[in-house]
Amino acid sequence: MLFSIPVLLSTATLIASGKCSPHTVQVPSSPKNNSPVVPNDLQSMSIEFAYFPDYAGNKSHPNKLSKNLLHNLKSLTGVAPKVRVGGTSQDHATYFPDQEENVKLIYQNPTDDQPIQINYGPAYFESYHTLGDIKYLHGLNMNQNYSTKQLELEAAEACTSIGPKLHLFELGNEFNFAPGKYRAANYSLLDYAEEWNSKSAIVKSAVQKACPGSFPGFMAPSLVLLDFITGTSWTAEELYSLGYDEHNLTKELCFHKYDIHYPSCSLFALLTFWDSYMGVNAPPLPPAQLDLQRTLMNHTNIMKNLALQITRSENLAYLDLPYTLGELNSIANQGVNGETNVFGDALWLVDFSLWAAVHGIKRLQFHQGLNYRYASWQPIESKGVPPTTRPPYYGQIMVASAIGKSKNTRIVNIPLSEDTESAYAIYHGDRLSKLVVTNLRAFNQTTSSRPHREYKFHVPAQHKSAKIERLIGPGSDALENITFGGISYDASNEGKAVQRHSKEETRIKNGLLTITVPDSSAVLITL
């Protein structure tokens, strides 16, 4: 059952009790002078290396759902999202040129989220040619240390098979977990810098032999938990002082971001330093609804969670490289059912993405994997779960719609008073073009009466009306019946846009824009 039409009204006519903003918010008519330009492909993807063929399919059986969902983003921004193929499994992947199967996955336990070994052959690379005009960041195995020829072989095959769709390489994934895991316990930051320098030179040489021309380069260093890992003291700032990337092969800075869910105080200290997820799925966990409001649907927590990423981007600005989050999502260890696979996660994604864009983070590659609990979509049937477009995807659609096709989009945060709300002004050049408002107060779909908030914004007087597009579902705990702008992208229609609700507009009187936003929803206002 689709969400009822009354919540789509733009005036304060909801029956449910509401809360009005105490004053009218003045929206700047132009952005700040130092507001960074937001790339059109801000909303991009990272797909687990082991599961890329499931997401993309092959030449004879392309995955139409994935292709359409990615194309939807391009249709809104004019630029296709970039797709990074990597993750933990890239450092467990071995290329076999004589293997007929595209990929063989070996699991320690059948219920594990990821295999312990990935064997792939030439047919694996068919998947890079099924999703349209996507550019890829291809992950290479830095873990294997028995043969440089193996690294040369996989790099050469990648460049020849992916061809002009190859954007960048990535050498190793989260290698600051290497001490005691992939390397000796005393493996140091200097050891890492020297190993990466050596192996990146090997990759460049192999690629230039196989694919003459300019070398595409790397995104690096692809580290997570830079500022605090038990027993180590690795930092990005120190890494670059040790001569990392001595040949300047890096084209984009890349770090990872998740949140954590550790209960004890000592482990909770990790929260401040986690690189780029909002938490970790580790028991004992709080009730999903409580944690959804506290961790994800909380603007203050989002600001705190991104604060060190923003500081790090400023500290590394002297490198003059784009700062990206090459792998991120809401809660690490593939997410939590009831929290990262529900509509509240989509609202988190909107607020997180816009706050990151305000502070100059150039690309957000949301991590995907088969049966992952934070994935934006399930690409194939697996473990009894059919192909499904999930709530987080709708958040990505809203952010892409907010950015649009302008090559000069700038975003400015509009401070509001509570943790459970946020607002942003979006400019195309110096012209105010759009507003985004999120109401992050959790609303359970089993509750009968849905509260709302009313907001008043003072905009330039020339604006007389506005288009309203709502990101809305039955509640923050909803798994389905979600729309943006009245449109659904369900897997039953192969991810294609289907208009479910009528379009909405509102009048602006004397420069005063009044908008009602139900709890657990967001709105994009186009002036």
Coordinates of C-alpha atoms in Angstrom, one line a residue:
M1 CA 0.0 0.0 0.0
L2 CA 1.4 3.4 -1.0
F3 CA 1.7 6.2 1.5
S4 CA -1.4 8.3 1.6
I5 CA -1.7 11.5 -0.4
P6 CA -2.4 13.9 2.4
V7 CA 1.2 13.9 3.6
L8 CA 2.2 15.3 0.2
L9 CA 0.5 18.6 0.8
S10 CA 2.7 21.6 0.9
T11 CA 0.7 23.7 3.3
A12 CA 0.2 23.1 7.0
T13 CA -3.1 21.2 6.7
L14 CA -2.0 17.9 8.2
I15 CA -4.4 16.6 10.9
A16 CA -1.4 15.4 13.0
S17 CA 0.0 17.8 15.6
G18 CA 3.0 19.8 14.4
K19 CA 5.7 22.1 15.5
C20 CA 6.2 25.4 13.9
S21 CA 9.6 27.0 13.4
P22 CA 9.9 29.9 15.8
H23 CA 11.1 32.4 13.2
T24 CA 11.6 33.0 9.5
V25 CA 14.9 31.8 8.2
Q26 CA 16.7 34.2 5.9
V27 CA 18.2 32.4 2.9
P28 CA 21.3 34.1 1.4
S29 CA 20.7 35.2 -2.1
S30 CA 24.1 34.0 -3.2
P31 CA 26.7 31.5 -1.9
K32 CA 29.7 32.2 0.2
N33 CA 32.8 33.2 -1.7
N34 CA 34.7 30.1 -0.6
S35 CA 31.8 27.6 -1.2
P36 CA 33.3 24.7 -3.2
V37 CA 31.8 23.5 -6.5
V38 CA 30.1 20.2 -6.1
P39 CA 30.9 17.6 -8.8
N40 CA 27.9 16.1 -10.6
D41 CA 29.0 12.6 -9.7
L42 CA 29.1 13.2 -5.9
Q43 CA 26.7 10.3 -5.6
S44 CA 28.8 7.3 -6.8
M45 CA 29.2 3.6 -5.9
S46 CA 31.7 1.2 -4.5
I47 CA 30.9 -2.5 -5.2
E48 CA 32.6 -5.4 -3.3
F49 CA 35.1 -7.1 -5.7
A50 CA 33.7 -10.5 -5.0
Y51 CA 30.1 -9.5 -5.9
F52 CA 30.7 -7.2 -8.9
P53 CA 29.6 -9.9 -11.4
D54 CA 26.3 -10.2 -9.5
Y55 CA 25.7 -6.5 -9.7
A56 CA 26.8 -6.0 -13.3
G57 CA 26.1 -9.4 -14.9
N58 CA 27.9 -10.3 -18.1
K59 CA 27.5 -9.6 -21.8
S60 CA 24.9 -12.3 -22.4
H61 CA 23.0 -11.6 -19.2
P62 CA 23.5 -8.0 -18.1
N63 CA 21.9 -6.9 -14.9
K64 CA 19.2 -4.5 -16.1
L65 CA 18.2 -3.4 -12.6
S66 CA 21.8 -2.2 -11.8
K67 CA 22.1 -0.5 -15.2
N68 CA 18.8 1.3 -14.9
L69 CA 19.5 2.4 -11.3
L70 CA 22.8 3.9 -12.3
H71 CA 21.3 5.5 -15.4
N72 CA 18.7 7.2 -13.3
L73 CA 21.4 9.1 -11.4
K74 CA 23.0 10.1 -14.7
S75 CA 19.7 11.4 -16.0
L76 CA 19.4 13.7 -13.0
T77 CA 23.0 15.1 -13.0
G78 CA 24.1 14.6 -16.6
V79 CA 27.2 12.6 -15.4
A80 CA 27.3 8.9 -14.7
P81 CA 28.3 7.9 -11.2
K82 CA 31.7 6.4 -10.9
V83 CA 32.0 2.8 -9.7
R84 CA 34.8 1.6 -7.6
V85 CA 35.3 -2.2 -7.7
G86 CA 37.1 -3.2 -4.6
G87 CA 36.8 -3.7 -0.8
T88 CA 38.1 -6.3 1.6
S89 CA 37.8 -9.0 -1.0
Q90 CA 40.2 -7.3 -3.5
D91 CA 43.0 -8.2 -1.2
H92 CA 41.9 -11.9 -1.3
A93 CA 41.5 -12.0 -5.1
T94 CA 43.8 -13.9 -7.4
Y95 CA 43.7 -13.7 -11.2
F96 CA 44.0 -16.9 -13.2
P97 CA 44.3 -16.3 -16.9
D98 CA 43.3 -19.8 -17.8
Q99 CA 40.1 -19.9 -15.6
E100 CA 36.9 -20.3 -17.6
E101 CA 34.5 -19.2 -14.9
N102 CA 34.3 -15.5 -14.3
V103 CA 34.7 -15.9 -10.6
K104 CA 35.0 -18.6 -7.9
L105 CA 34.1 -17.7 -4.4
I106 CA 35.4 -19.7 -1.4
Y107 CA 33.8 -19.2 1.9
Q108 CA 34.9 -20.3 5.4
N109 CA 31.3 -20.5 6.5
P110 CA 28.3 -20.5 4.1
T111 CA 26.6 -17.7 6.0
D112 CA 29.6 -15.3 6.0
D113 CA 29.1 -11.9 4.3
Q114 CA 32.3 -12.3 2.3
P115 CA 34.4 -15.1 0.9
I116 CA 37.9 -15.7 2.2
Q117 CA 39.3 -16.4 -1.4
I118 CA 38.3 -15.0 -4.8
N119 CA 39.6 -16.6 -7.9
Y120 CA 38.8 -14.8 -11.1
G121 CA 39.5 -15.2 -14.8
P122 CA 39.3 -13.1 -18.0
A123 CA 35.5 -13.5 -18.1
Y124 CA 35.3 -11.4 -14.9
F125 CA 36.1 -8.3 -17.0
E126 CA 32.9 -8.7 -19.1
S127 CA 31.1 -7.1 -16.2
Y128 CA 32.8 -3.8 -16.9
H129 CA 31.0 -3.6 -20.2
T130 CA 27.3 -4.1 -19.2
L131 CA 26.3 -1.0 -17.3
G132 CA 26.6 1.7 -19.9
D133 CA 29.1 4.6 -19.9
I134 CA 30.4 4.1 -16.4
K135 CA 34.0 4.9 -15.4
Y136 CA 35.6 2.4 -13.0
L137 CA 38.2 2.5 -10.3
H138 CA 39.6 -1.0 -10.2
G139 CA 41.0 -2.6 -7.1
L140 CA 44.4 -4.5 -7.1
N141 CA 45.5 -7.0 -4.5
M142 CA 48.3 -5.6 -2.4
N143 CA 48.1 -8.4 0.2
Q144 CA 49.6 -11.1 -1.9
N145 CA 53.4 -11.0 -1.5
Y146 CA 54.6 -14.1 -3.2
S147 CA 55.1 -12.9 -6.7
T148 CA 55.4 -9.5 -8.4
K149 CA 54.5 -11.2 -11.6
Q150 CA 51.0 -11.9 -10.2
L151 CA 50.5 -8.2 -9.6
E152 CA 51.8 -7.3 -13.1
L153 CA 49.5 -9.9 -14.6
E154 CA 46.3 -8.6 -13.0
A155 CA 47.2 -5.0 -13.6
A156 CA 47.9 -5.6 -17.3
E157 CA 44.7 -7.6 -17.8
A158 CA 42.7 -4.9 -16.1
C159 CA 44.0 -2.1 -18.4
T160 CA 43.5 -4.1 -21.6
S161 CA 40.1 -5.5 -20.7
I162 CA 38.5 -2.4 -19.1
G163 CA 40.0 -0.1 -21.7
P164 CA 38.9 3.5 -21.7
K165 CA 36.3 2.8 -19.0
L166 CA 39.2 2.6 -16.5
H167 CA 39.3 5.8 -14.4
L168 CA 41.9 4.9 -11.8
F169 CA 43.6 1.9 -10.1
E170 CA 43.4 1.3 -6.3
L171 CA 46.3 -0.7 -4.7
G172 CA 45.2 -2.4 -1.5
N173 CA 42.2 -1.8 0.7
E174 CA 42.4 -0.4 4.3
F175 CA 46.0 -1.6 4.7
N176 CA 46.3 0.0 8.1
F177 CA 44.6 -3.2 9.2
A178 CA 47.7 -5.1 7.8
P179 CA 49.8 -5.3 11.1
G180 CA 49.1 -8.7 12.6
K181 CA 46.6 -9.6 9.7
Y182 CA 48.4 -9.4 6.4
R183 CA 51.9 -8.5 7.7
A184 CA 53.9 -8.9 10.9
A185 CA 52.6 -7.2 14.0
N186 CA 55.4 -4.6 13.9
Y187 CA 54.6 -3.6 10.2
S188 CA 54.9 0.2 10.4
L189 CA 53.6 3.2 8.5
L190 CA 57.0 3.5 6.9
D191 CA 56.9 -0.1 5.8
Y192 CA 53.6 0.5 4.2
A193 CA 54.8 3.6 2.4
E194 CA 57.8 1.8 1.0
E195 CA 55.8 -1.3 0.0
W196 CA 53.1 0.8 -1.8
N197 CA 55.8 2.9 -3.6
S198 CA 57.5 -0.3 -4.8
K199 CA 54.3 -2.0 -5.9
S200 CA 52.7 1.1 -7.5
A201 CA 55.8 1.4 -9.7
I202 CA 55.4 -2.3 -10.7
V203 CA 51.8 -1.6 -11.6
K204 CA 52.7 1.4 -13.7
S205 CA 55.4 -0.4 -15.6
A206 CA 53.2 -3.4 -16.4
V207 CA 50.3 -1.2 -17.5
Q208 CA 52.4 1.0 -19.8
K209 CA 53.8 -2.2 -21.5
A210 CA 50.3 -3.6 -22.0
C211 CA 48.5 -0.4 -22.7
P212 CA 50.8 2.2 -24.2
G213 CA 49.9 5.8 -23.4
S214 CA 49.4 7.8 -20.3
F215 CA 49.1 5.9 -17.0
P216 CA 45.7 6.5 -15.4
G217 CA 47.1 6.7 -11.9
F218 CA 45.7 5.7 -8.5
M219 CA 43.2 6.7 -5.9
A220 CA 45.0 6.3 -2.6
P221 CA 45.8 5.6 0.2
S222 CA 42.4 3.9 0.8
L223 CA 42.9 3.7 4.6
V224 CA 40.3 3.5 7.3
L225 CA 40.5 4.4 11.0
L226 CA 43.6 6.5 10.3
D227 CA 43.7 8.2 13.6
F228 CA 43.1 5.3 16.0
I229 CA 43.7 1.6 15.6
T230 CA 44.6 -0.3 18.7
G231 CA 48.3 -0.8 18.8
T232 CA 49.1 1.6 16.0
S233 CA 49.4 5.3 15.5
W234 CA 49.1 5.7 11.7
T235 CA 48.0 9.1 10.4
A236 CA 47.6 10.4 6.9
E237 CA 49.6 13.5 7.6
E238 CA 52.6 11.4 8.8
L239 CA 52.2 9.0 5.9
Y240 CA 52.9 11.8 3.4
S241 CA 55.8 13.0 5.4
L242 CA 57.5 9.6 5.0
G243 CA 57.8 9.8 1.2
Y244 CA 54.6 8.0 0.3
D245 CA 53.8 8.1 -3.4
E246 CA 57.3 9.4 -4.3
H247 CA 56.5 9.3 -8.0
N248 CA 53.2 11.3 -7.7
L249 CA 51.0 8.6 -9.1
T250 CA 48.0 9.4 -7.0
K251 CA 45.3 11.4 -8.8
E252 CA 42.7 11.3 -6.0
L253 CA 42.9 11.1 -2.3
C254 CA 40.8 8.3 -0.9
F255 CA 39.7 7.5 2.6
H256 CA 37.0 5.2 4.0
K257 CA 34.1 6.2 6.3
Y258 CA 31.8 4.3 8.6
D259 CA 30.2 4.7 12.0
I260 CA 30.7 2.1 14.8
H261 CA 28.5 0.3 17.2
Y262 CA 30.8 -0.7 20.1
P263 CA 29.1 -0.7 23.5
S264 CA 32.1 -0.1 25.9
C265 CA 33.5 3.3 26.7
S266 CA 37.0 2.4 25.6
L267 CA 35.8 1.2 22.2
F268 CA 33.3 4.0 21.9
A269 CA 36.3 6.3 21.7
L270 CA 36.8 4.9 18.2
L271 CA 33.6 6.7 17.1
T272 CA 35.4 10.0 16.9
F273 CA 38.1 8.6 14.6
W274 CA 36.2 6.2 12.4
D275 CA 36.9 6.8 8.7
S276 CA 33.8 6.7 6.9
Y277 CA 31.0 4.7 8.2
M278 CA 28.6 5.9 11.0
G279 CA 29.1 2.7 13.1
V280 CA 30.1 -0.9 13.3
N281 CA 27.7 -3.8 13.6
A282 CA 29.2 -5.4 16.8
P283 CA 27.2 -6.9 19.6
P284 CA 25.6 -6.1 22.0
L285 CA 23.6 -3.6 19.9
P286 CA 20.9 -1.2 21.1
P287 CA 17.4 -1.5 19.8
A288 CA 17.3 -0.5 16.1
Q289 CA 14.7 2.2 16.5
L290 CA 16.6 3.9 19.4
D291 CA 19.9 3.7 17.6
L292 CA 18.4 4.9 14.3
Q293 CA 17.4 8.2 15.9
R294 CA 20.6 8.5 18.0
T295 CA 23.2 7.5 15.4
L296 CA 21.8 8.1 11.8
M297 CA 18.9 10.4 12.0
N298 CA 20.9 13.0 13.9
H299 CA 22.4 16.0 12.3
T300 CA 24.8 16.7 15.2
N301 CA 26.2 13.2 15.0
I302 CA 26.6 13.5 11.3
M303 CA 28.6 16.7 11.8
K304 CA 30.8 15.1 14.5
N305 CA 31.3 12.0 12.4
L306 CA 32.6 13.9 9.4
A307 CA 34.6 16.5 11.4
L308 CA 37.9 14.7 11.3
Q309 CA 37.5 13.9 7.6
I310 CA 37.0 17.6 7.0
T311 CA 40.1 18.4 9.1
R312 CA 42.1 15.8 7.2
S313 CA 41.1 17.2 3.9
E314 CA 42.3 20.6 5.0
N315 CA 45.6 19.2 6.3
L316 CA 46.2 17.5 3.0
A317 CA 45.0 20.4 0.7
Y318 CA 48.7 21.2 -0.1
L319 CA 48.7 18.0 -2.2
D320 CA 46.2 19.7 -4.5
L321 CA 44.3 16.4 -5.1
P322 CA 40.5 15.8 -4.9
Y323 CA 39.5 14.4 -1.5
T324 CA 37.1 11.5 -1.8
L325 CA 35.5 8.9 0.4
G326 CA 36.2 6.0 -1.9
E327 CA 34.3 3.5 0.4
L328 CA 31.6 4.5 2.9
N329 CA 28.3 3.7 4.2
S330 CA 26.3 4.1 7.4
I331 CA 27.2 1.2 9.8
A332 CA 30.3 -1.0 9.2
N333 CA 30.3 -4.8 9.0
Q334 CA 27.7 -4.5 6.2
G335 CA 25.1 -2.7 8.2
V336 CA 22.2 -3.7 10.6
N337 CA 18.8 -4.9 9.7
G338 CA 16.1 -2.6 11.0
E339 CA 18.5 0.4 10.9
T340 CA 20.5 0.6 7.7
N341 CA 18.0 -1.1 5.3
V342 CA 15.1 1.1 6.3
F343 CA 13.9 4.5 5.3
G344 CA 15.6 6.3 8.1
D345 CA 18.9 5.4 6.5
A346 CA 17.9 7.2 3.3
L347 CA 17.3 10.4 5.3
W348 CA 20.8 10.0 6.9
L349 CA 22.3 9.6 3.5
V350 CA 20.8 12.9 2.3
D351 CA 22.0 14.9 5.3
F352 CA 25.4 13.2 5.3
S353 CA 26.0 13.8 1.6
L354 CA 25.0 17.4 1.6
W355 CA 27.1 18.2 4.7
A356 CA 30.1 16.5 3.1
A357 CA 29.6 18.5 -0.1
V358 CA 29.4 21.7 1.8
H359 CA 32.9 21.0 3.1
G360 CA 34.5 20.1 -0.2
I361 CA 34.5 16.3 -0.3
K362 CA 34.4 15.6 -4.0
R363 CA 32.9 12.1 -4.3
L364 CA 31.0 9.7 -2.0
Q365 CA 31.2 6.1 -3.1
F366 CA 28.6 4.2 -1.2
H367 CA 29.6 0.6 -0.7
Q368 CA 27.4 -2.2 -2.0
G369 CA 27.5 -6.0 -1.7
L370 CA 25.3 -8.9 -2.2
N371 CA 23.0 -9.3 0.9
Y372 CA 24.7 -6.4 2.6
R373 CA 22.3 -4.8 5.0
Y374 CA 23.1 -1.2 4.0
A375 CA 23.1 -1.8 0.2
S376 CA 21.1 0.6 -2.0
W377 CA 19.8 -2.4 -3.9
Q378 CA 19.9 -6.2 -4.1
P379 CA 20.9 -7.0 -7.6
I380 CA 19.9 -10.7 -7.9
E381 CA 18.0 -13.2 -5.8
S382 CA 20.2 -14.6 -3.0
K383 CA 19.5 -16.3 0.3
G384 CA 15.7 -16.0 -0.4
V385 CA 15.9 -12.3 -1.0
P386 CA 14.7 -11.2 -4.5
P387 CA 16.1 -8.3 -6.4
T388 CA 15.0 -5.2 -4.6
T389 CA 15.5 -1.4 -4.7
R390 CA 16.1 -0.5 -1.1
P391 CA 15.5 2.8 0.8
P392 CA 19.1 4.2 0.7
Y393 CA 18.8 4.4 -3.1
Y394 CA 16.1 7.0 -2.8
G395 CA 18.4 9.1 -0.7
Q396 CA 20.9 9.0 -3.5
I397 CA 18.2 10.0 -6.0
M398 CA 17.3 13.0 -3.9
V399 CA 20.9 14.2 -3.6
A400 CA 21.5 13.8 -7.3
S401 CA 18.3 15.8 -8.0
A402 CA 19.5 18.5 -5.6
I403 CA 22.9 18.8 -7.4
G404 CA 21.3 18.7 -10.9
K405 CA 23.2 19.2 -14.2
S406 CA 24.8 22.5 -13.5
K407 CA 28.6 22.5 -13.7
N408 CA 28.7 25.2 -11.0
T409 CA 26.6 23.9 -8.1
R410 CA 27.4 25.2 -4.7
I411 CA 25.8 24.2 -1.4
V412 CA 25.5 26.2 1.8
N413 CA 24.2 24.9 5.1
I414 CA 21.4 26.8 6.8
P415 CA 21.7 26.3 10.5
L416 CA 18.6 25.1 12.3
S417 CA 18.1 24.7 16.1
E418 CA 17.7 21.0 16.7
D419 CA 19.6 17.7 16.2
T420 CA 16.7 16.3 14.3
E421 CA 16.6 18.7 11.4
S422 CA 18.8 20.3 8.7
A423 CA 18.5 22.6 5.8
Y424 CA 20.6 23.5 2.8
A425 CA 20.6 26.2 0.1
I426 CA 21.7 25.1 -3.4
Y427 CA 23.0 27.6 -5.9
H428 CA 23.8 27.2 -9.6
G429 CA 26.5 29.8 -10.0
D430 CA 25.5 32.7 -7.8
R431 CA 21.7 32.1 -8.3
L432 CA 19.7 30.5 -5.5
S433 CA 18.1 27.5 -7.2
K434 CA 16.9 25.0 -4.6
L435 CA 16.4 24.3 -0.9
V436 CA 16.6 21.0 1.0
V437 CA 15.0 20.5 4.4
T438 CA 15.2 17.2 6.3
N439 CA 13.0 16.4 9.3
L440 CA 14.9 13.6 11.1
R441 CA 12.5 12.9 13.9
A442 CA 11.9 9.2 13.9
F443 CA 8.3 8.1 13.1
N444 CA 7.3 4.5 13.3
Q445 CA 4.8 3.4 10.6
T446 CA 2.6 1.6 13.1
T447 CA 1.8 4.9 14.8
S448 CA -1.5 6.4 13.6
S449 CA -0.8 10.1 13.8
R450 CA 2.2 11.6 12.0
P451 CA 3.5 14.9 13.4
H452 CA 5.0 17.5 11.2
R453 CA 7.1 20.7 11.3
E454 CA 6.4 23.9 9.5
Y455 CA 9.3 26.0 8.1
K456 CA 9.4 29.5 6.8
F457 CA 12.1 30.7 4.5
H458 CA 12.7 34.2 3.2
V459 CA 13.9 33.9 -0.4
P460 CA 14.6 36.6 -3.1
A461 CA 11.3 38.4 -3.9
Q462 CA 11.4 37.5 -7.6
H463 CA 10.4 33.9 -6.8
K464 CA 6.6 33.4 -6.9
S465 CA 6.2 29.6 -6.8
A466 CA 8.3 26.5 -6.2
K467 CA 8.2 22.8 -7.2
I468 CA 8.0 20.5 -4.3
E469 CA 9.6 17.0 -4.4
R470 CA 9.3 14.9 -1.2
L471 CA 11.4 12.0 0.0
I472 CA 8.8 10.1 1.9
G473 CA 7.7 6.6 3.1
P474 CA 5.3 5.1 5.6
G475 CA 7.8 5.7 8.4
S476 CA 11.5 5.7 9.4
D477 CA 11.3 1.9 9.8
A478 CA 9.8 1.3 6.4
L479 CA 11.4 -1.1 3.9
E480 CA 9.1 -0.3 0.9
N481 CA 6.5 2.1 -0.5
I482 CA 9.1 4.9 -0.7
T483 CA 9.0 7.6 -3.3
F484 CA 10.9 10.7 -4.2
G485 CA 9.0 13.4 -6.1
G486 CA 6.1 10.9 -6.2
I487 CA 8.3 8.5 -8.2
S488 CA 9.3 4.9 -7.4
Y489 CA 12.2 2.9 -8.8
D490 CA 11.1 -0.5 -7.8
A491 CA 12.9 -3.7 -8.9
S492 CA 9.5 -4.9 -10.3
N493 CA 9.9 -2.3 -13.0
E494 CA 13.7 -3.0 -13.4
G495 CA 14.5 0.1 -11.5
K496 CA 12.8 2.4 -14.1
A497 CA 11.0 5.6 -12.8
V498 CA 7.3 5.2 -12.3
Q499 CA 5.1 8.1 -11.2
R500 CA 3.1 7.1 -8.2
H501 CA 1.8 10.5 -6.9
S502 CA 0.9 13.7 -8.6
K503 CA 3.4 16.6 -8.8
E504 CA 3.3 19.3 -6.2
E505 CA 3.8 23.1 -6.2
T506 CA 3.5 25.8 -3.6
R507 CA 3.1 29.6 -3.8
I508 CA 5.6 32.1 -2.5
K509 CA 4.1 35.3 -1.1
N510 CA 6.2 38.4 -0.8
G511 CA 9.4 36.3 -0.7
L512 CA 8.0 34.1 2.1
L513 CA 8.1 30.4 1.4
T514 CA 6.2 28.2 3.9
I515 CA 6.7 24.4 3.8
T516 CA 5.3 21.6 6.0
V517 CA 7.6 18.6 6.4
P518 CA 6.2 15.4 8.1
D519 CA 8.5 13.6 10.6
S520 CA 10.9 11.2 9.0
S521 CA 10.8 12.9 5.6
A522 CA 12.7 15.4 3.5
V523 CA 11.8 17.9 0.8
L524 CA 13.6 19.4 -2.2
I525 CA 12.2 22.8 -3.2
T526 CA 13.1 24.1 -6.6
L527 CA 12.6 27.8 -7.1

